[in-house]
Amino acid sequence: MLWKDSTTPPLSSSMAPLLRSTIKQAQAEEREILSYPPIDLMMEMRKVKKHHRRSSSSSSSVISYYENSDVHKRRKRTATAIDDLPIDLVLEILHLLDLKSATRCKSVSKEWCSVITDPFFARCFVNYNNSRPIVDHWPFTLLLQCTNWRTKNGHLLLPLEEEPYFKSLPYIPPMYQEQRHNEFNIQASCHDLFLCSESAVVSDHNTPFFYYVINPITRQWTALPPLPHQYTASVVRRRPLIGFICNSCDILLHHHHHHQQLQLSFRVMLIPEFEGMSTEFKVYIFSSDTSKWSESLVSCPEGFELASFAFPAVPYNGLLFWCSEDGSLFGFDPYNSGCYRFIQKPLELDTSFDNGRLGVSHGALRISQISGFPYDYFSDPVLRIWEFKDKGEEGGKWCLEHQLYVNQMVSEKSPWLTKYVVKKYPFVMVLAFHPNDRDIMYLMIHFKVVSCNLRRKTLEVVRDLPDPHIFSNGKNVFNFVLPCWPTPIHSSPFL
Amino acid sequence: MKFCAVKQYFDDENNNNITSGASTTMIPLPNVESHPLAILITYCKKHLKIKANNADNKKETEKEMEQYEQELLKKVMPQELTELILAANYLNFKEALDFFCRAVASAIQNKSIEFVRKFFGLESDFELGEEEKLREEFAWSFEGVDED
């Protein structure tokens, strides 16, 4: 306790001499400090006396209490001593840090580790970050999944950016590590989670028989239960269409109960292969809420024909969208297993939707296509991008946002690229959209990943592929977007 | 009333109708050292003054306050910040608490964990090998850290 200001109560004779002198000394020391609300010394002394009623002589006990008290010791300490901050104040500080620093602080002490790992901290962190002005650039990378034909089991993931977050990405959960004869592949991605499959290589076709959802940054994962018997019994010549959708930061915000565990909610949807065009077909949906697979019959009168290139579904507005053979879109709601939405293809879209890609950029649904390659030898390849202007209930329409001739694009840093695209048959493939930046599109040109600025019509090489032939399939490209706090998964292997 | 913890004393005073000019009630602040208290009081006075000067213009208030805060941070030693936080928390002085927490956060942002331990006066209580495991698991968070 401290006493300042001249209005201290008079030193009474009932006080022990030692105490009196200490008080006098203290007053002399602090006379120059600004006026403070004066401390009632007598009140404090009374409190102290009450505390030590047992001692024989009350005054001596008071002195001893005072001399031993923390306060007294503190006054004698040097100015650089630091009091231990209680953990709730530490929390106040830590939730203001960036993700990297906050994660690193787990290694400071055991207490800090448990506080930061607790879902309560994640909630504070996300709430604080969401209340700030929107930062449009969550760390993002494209991941290219390449199969190493030589070793067959080998599996390369190439992140585009060299950000340290992404270095830990080639992560395989422990389940797989034991069974090396199985093949492990990423099938789809949503925010910062992957849907992976484990399958035995049986002659020509791979029948995935286990699915996992993985967060490669936190290394948490969960295994999905095996598919219902009706599915595995039927012979599948090729992989089903797969869709994966989940909630990330939003789920953390909608929690009102402190005791409730943060629940990741996701859906996995499989459309088994069928021939030709169909207006009614079976789908299998896994719900993380029920932890079960369910089978539904979906009917869409417009007729859905499986495209010959089975890209994973694109999540948009809570629906999973697939392209039909002709480029029209079918969106299915895995949370509401009957509902779907049909979107006509853009008028100018080439019927051979081979070198095309569906994606979402800055919240808008987009289709890109390079026409003129590889089938049309007479016209120059053109990159076209359509954006869907969504009017919700009333439908919407496609709008041709960009139309670029590939041979007119220029590379500022790689002049060889400028020369290459002017050639007669440049090898150009569409890879993906940038999830936040509307102006950027990723292409594969001559076995290099190139980012294309659609407005300025420039190209920049982003990544070199170590071996040109290991990456042959455009569908093995996945978006990975890190939200402000990694999405939690609670491991619950069903096996 | 910014120092919410002492609000009760002032309320009591009003209820008892003490008419003398200066308050004579003594308020015990056992958990507050003199030095941080001085800083908090000047911060509080400055805050109220700026607010009064720019009664209508919220942006001006914020700007001036930020300038003052920058100046203040230059004079305060980093180690004193923890004391200030404790004091502001005890007094229930929200604005100061927020400000000093932000100051500490920017002081430890991107610094190594040894620096953070030294700053807060903490010791590592991990078992042998536990810390290594954490470092390996979150290797990505240890990259690009500022030198001590």
mmCIF file of N, CA and C in Angstrom, chain A residues 151-200:
data_model
loop_
_atom_site.group_PDB
_atom_site.id
_atom_site.type_symbol
_atom_site.label_atom_id
_atom_site.label_comp_id
_atom_site.label_asym_id
_atom_site.label_seq_id
_atom_site.Cartn_x
_atom_site.Cartn_y
_atom_site.Cartn_z
ATOM 1 N N THR A 151 8.212 -44.083 -58.666
ATOM 2 C CA THR A 151 8.082 -44.879 -57.447
ATOM 3 C C THR A 151 6.637 -45.278 -57.183
ATOM 4 N N LYS A 152 5.742 -44.753 -57.901
ATOM 5 C CA LYS A 152 4.296 -45.009 -57.797
ATOM 6 C C LYS A 152 3.684 -44.556 -56.484
ATOM 7 N N ASN A 153 4.383 -44.706 -55.424
ATOM 8 C CA ASN A 153 3.830 -44.235 -54.156
ATOM 9 C C ASN A 153 4.136 -42.777 -53.928
ATOM 10 N N GLY A 154 5.155 -42.337 -54.620
ATOM 11 C CA GLY A 154 5.612 -40.973 -54.384
ATOM 12 C C GLY A 154 4.530 -39.955 -54.673
ATOM 13 N N HIS A 155 4.603 -38.904 -54.009
ATOM 14 C CA HIS A 155 3.483 -37.984 -53.996
ATOM 15 C C HIS A 155 4.021 -36.606 -53.669
ATOM 16 N N LEU A 156 3.925 -35.745 -54.603
ATOM 17 C CA LEU A 156 4.519 -34.424 -54.402
ATOM 18 C C LEU A 156 3.453 -33.357 -54.338
ATOM 19 N N LEU A 157 3.620 -32.493 -53.412
ATOM 20 C CA LEU A 157 2.714 -31.360 -53.383
ATOM 21 C C LEU A 157 3.543 -30.115 -53.577
ATOM 22 N N LEU A 158 3.213 -29.366 -54.555
ATOM 23 C CA LEU A 158 4.016 -28.176 -54.796
ATOM 24 C C LEU A 158 3.223 -26.929 -54.458
ATOM 25 N N PRO A 159 3.593 -26.276 -53.391
ATOM 26 C CA PRO A 159 2.926 -24.995 -53.159
ATOM 27 C C PRO A 159 3.529 -23.932 -54.062
ATOM 28 N N LEU A 160 2.732 -22.956 -54.404
ATOM 29 C CA LEU A 160 3.238 -21.933 -55.291
ATOM 30 C C LEU A 160 4.091 -20.929 -54.548
ATOM 31 N N GLU A 161 3.540 -20.475 -53.399
ATOM 32 C CA GLU A 161 4.226 -19.420 -52.686
ATOM 33 C C GLU A 161 5.217 -20.041 -51.723
ATOM 34 N N GLU A 162 6.233 -19.306 -51.398
ATOM 35 C CA GLU A 162 7.225 -19.824 -50.466
ATOM 36 C C GLU A 162 6.929 -19.443 -49.026
ATOM 37 N N GLU A 163 5.737 -18.995 -48.780
ATOM 38 C CA GLU A 163 5.361 -18.632 -47.402
ATOM 39 C C GLU A 163 5.606 -19.795 -46.458
ATOM 40 N N PRO A 164 6.135 -19.503 -45.288
ATOM 41 C CA PRO A 164 6.443 -20.602 -44.369
ATOM 42 C C PRO A 164 5.256 -21.465 -43.990
ATOM 43 N N TYR A 165 4.034 -20.906 -44.007
ATOM 44 C CA TYR A 165 2.881 -21.729 -43.659
ATOM 45 C C TYR A 165 2.817 -22.959 -44.517
ATOM 46 N N PHE A 166 3.147 -22.757 -45.783
ATOM 47 C CA PHE A 166 2.875 -23.806 -46.743
ATOM 48 C C PHE A 166 3.958 -24.851 -46.797
ATOM 49 N N LYS A 167 5.023 -24.630 -46.070
ATOM 50 C CA LYS A 167 6.098 -25.628 -46.133
ATOM 51 C C LYS A 167 5.681 -26.926 -45.464
ATOM 52 N N SER A 168 4.762 -26.844 -44.523
ATOM 53 C CA SER A 168 4.387 -28.079 -43.837
ATOM 54 C C SER A 168 3.292 -28.808 -44.568
ATOM 55 N N LEU A 169 2.947 -28.340 -45.745
ATOM 56 C CA LEU A 169 1.780 -28.907 -46.405
ATOM 57 C C LEU A 169 1.891 -30.362 -46.842
ATOM 58 N N PRO A 170 3.010 -30.835 -47.347
ATOM 59 C CA PRO A 170 2.994 -32.252 -47.707
ATOM 60 C C PRO A 170 2.901 -33.119 -46.456
ATOM 61 N N TYR A 171 1.704 -33.116 -45.878
ATOM 62 C CA TYR A 171 1.555 -33.844 -44.622
ATOM 63 C C TYR A 171 0.597 -34.997 -44.820
ATOM 64 N N ILE A 172 1.005 -36.122 -44.374
ATOM 65 C CA ILE A 172 0.176 -37.314 -44.533
ATOM 66 C C ILE A 172 -0.169 -37.833 -43.155
ATOM 67 N N PRO A 173 -1.430 -38.112 -42.874
ATOM 68 C CA PRO A 173 -1.793 -38.550 -41.533
ATOM 69 C C PRO A 173 -1.208 -39.914 -41.213
ATOM 70 N N PRO A 174 -1.048 -40.184 -39.946
ATOM 71 C CA PRO A 174 -0.378 -41.417 -39.525
ATOM 72 C C PRO A 174 -1.015 -42.692 -40.077
ATOM 73 N N MET A 175 -2.331 -42.677 -40.303
ATOM 74 C CA MET A 175 -2.998 -43.876 -40.804
ATOM 75 C C MET A 175 -2.336 -44.394 -42.063
ATOM 76 N N TYR A 176 -2.037 -43.454 -42.937
ATOM 77 C CA TYR A 176 -1.517 -43.869 -44.231
ATOM 78 C C TYR A 176 -0.076 -44.315 -44.147
ATOM 79 N N GLN A 177 0.637 -43.696 -43.276
ATOM 80 C CA GLN A 177 2.073 -43.955 -43.250
ATOM 81 C C GLN A 177 2.405 -45.417 -43.044
ATOM 82 N N GLU A 178 1.492 -46.124 -42.385
ATOM 83 C CA GLU A 178 1.788 -47.541 -42.159
ATOM 84 C C GLU A 178 1.541 -48.391 -43.381
ATOM 85 N N GLN A 179 0.524 -48.029 -44.135
ATOM 86 C CA GLN A 179 0.155 -48.901 -45.249
ATOM 87 C C GLN A 179 0.674 -48.337 -46.545
ATOM 88 N N ARG A 180 1.877 -48.624 -46.805
ATOM 89 C CA ARG A 180 2.525 -48.003 -47.950
ATOM 90 C C ARG A 180 2.029 -48.521 -49.277
ATOM 91 N N HIS A 181 1.342 -49.661 -49.310
ATOM 92 C CA HIS A 181 0.945 -50.176 -50.615
ATOM 93 C C HIS A 181 -0.324 -49.509 -51.114
ATOM 94 N N ASN A 182 -0.914 -48.690 -50.291
ATOM 95 C CA ASN A 182 -2.096 -47.973 -50.753
ATOM 96 C C ASN A 182 -1.715 -46.617 -51.296
ATOM 97 N N GLU A 183 -2.622 -46.128 -52.116
ATOM 98 C CA GLU A 183 -2.359 -44.839 -52.720
ATOM 99 C C GLU A 183 -3.144 -43.769 -51.978
ATOM 100 N N PHE A 184 -2.515 -42.674 -51.800
ATOM 101 C CA PHE A 184 -3.114 -41.615 -51.009
ATOM 102 C C PHE A 184 -3.157 -40.350 -51.862
ATOM 103 N N ASN A 185 -4.321 -39.809 -52.041
ATOM 104 C CA ASN A 185 -4.447 -38.638 -52.908
ATOM 105 C C ASN A 185 -5.363 -37.596 -52.321
ATOM 106 N N ILE A 186 -5.106 -36.352 -52.679
ATOM 107 C CA ILE A 186 -6.028 -35.284 -52.319
ATOM 108 C C ILE A 186 -7.122 -35.253 -53.369
ATOM 109 N N GLN A 187 -8.367 -35.233 -52.924
ATOM 110 C CA GLN A 187 -9.475 -35.219 -53.868
ATOM 111 C C GLN A 187 -10.104 -33.849 -54.013
ATOM 112 N N ALA A 188 -10.153 -33.109 -52.922
ATOM 113 C CA ALA A 188 -10.814 -31.796 -52.986
ATOM 114 C C ALA A 188 -10.300 -30.939 -51.839
ATOM 115 N N SER A 189 -10.561 -29.645 -51.945
ATOM 116 C CA SER A 189 -10.147 -28.761 -50.859
ATOM 117 C C SER A 189 -11.217 -27.704 -50.633
ATOM 118 N N CYS A 190 -11.290 -27.229 -49.394
ATOM 119 C CA CYS A 190 -12.204 -26.148 -49.069
ATOM 120 C C CYS A 190 -11.556 -25.345 -47.949
ATOM 121 N N HIS A 191 -11.370 -24.065 -48.138
ATOM 122 C CA HIS A 191 -10.638 -23.216 -47.198
ATOM 123 C C HIS A 191 -9.264 -23.823 -46.924
ATOM 124 N N ASP A 192 -9.027 -24.210 -45.671
ATOM 125 C CA ASP A 192 -7.690 -24.760 -45.392
ATOM 126 C C ASP A 192 -7.751 -26.254 -45.080
ATOM 127 N N LEU A 193 -8.783 -26.923 -45.545
ATOM 128 C CA LEU A 193 -8.906 -28.362 -45.311
ATOM 129 C C LEU A 193 -8.849 -29.137 -46.618
ATOM 130 N N PHE A 194 -8.323 -30.342 -46.524
ATOM 131 C CA PHE A 194 -8.309 -31.221 -47.684
ATOM 132 C C PHE A 194 -9.188 -32.423 -47.438
ATOM 133 N N LEU A 195 -9.782 -32.898 -48.525
ATOM 134 C CA LEU A 195 -10.441 -34.188 -48.481
ATOM 135 C C LEU A 195 -9.510 -35.137 -49.226
ATOM 136 N N CYS A 196 -9.079 -36.174 -48.553
ATOM 137 C CA CYS A 196 -8.139 -37.098 -49.176
ATOM 138 C C CYS A 196 -8.747 -38.474 -49.235
ATOM 139 N N SER A 197 -8.212 -39.259 -50.131
ATOM 140 C CA SER A 197 -8.722 -40.621 -50.239
ATOM 141 C C SER A 197 -7.563 -41.588 -50.164
ATOM 142 N N GLU A 198 -7.877 -42.736 -49.638
ATOM 143 C CA GLU A 198 -6.886 -43.798 -49.585
ATOM 144 C C GLU A 198 -7.468 -44.953 -50.366
ATOM 145 N N SER A 199 -6.724 -45.441 -51.308
ATOM 146 C CA SER A 199 -7.290 -46.527 -52.106
ATOM 147 C C SER A 199 -6.209 -47.524 -52.470
ATOM 148 N N ALA A 200 -6.651 -48.721 -52.668
ATOM 149 C CA ALA A 200 -5.734 -49.764 -53.114
ATOM 150 C C ALA A 200 -5.656 -49.694 -54.624
#
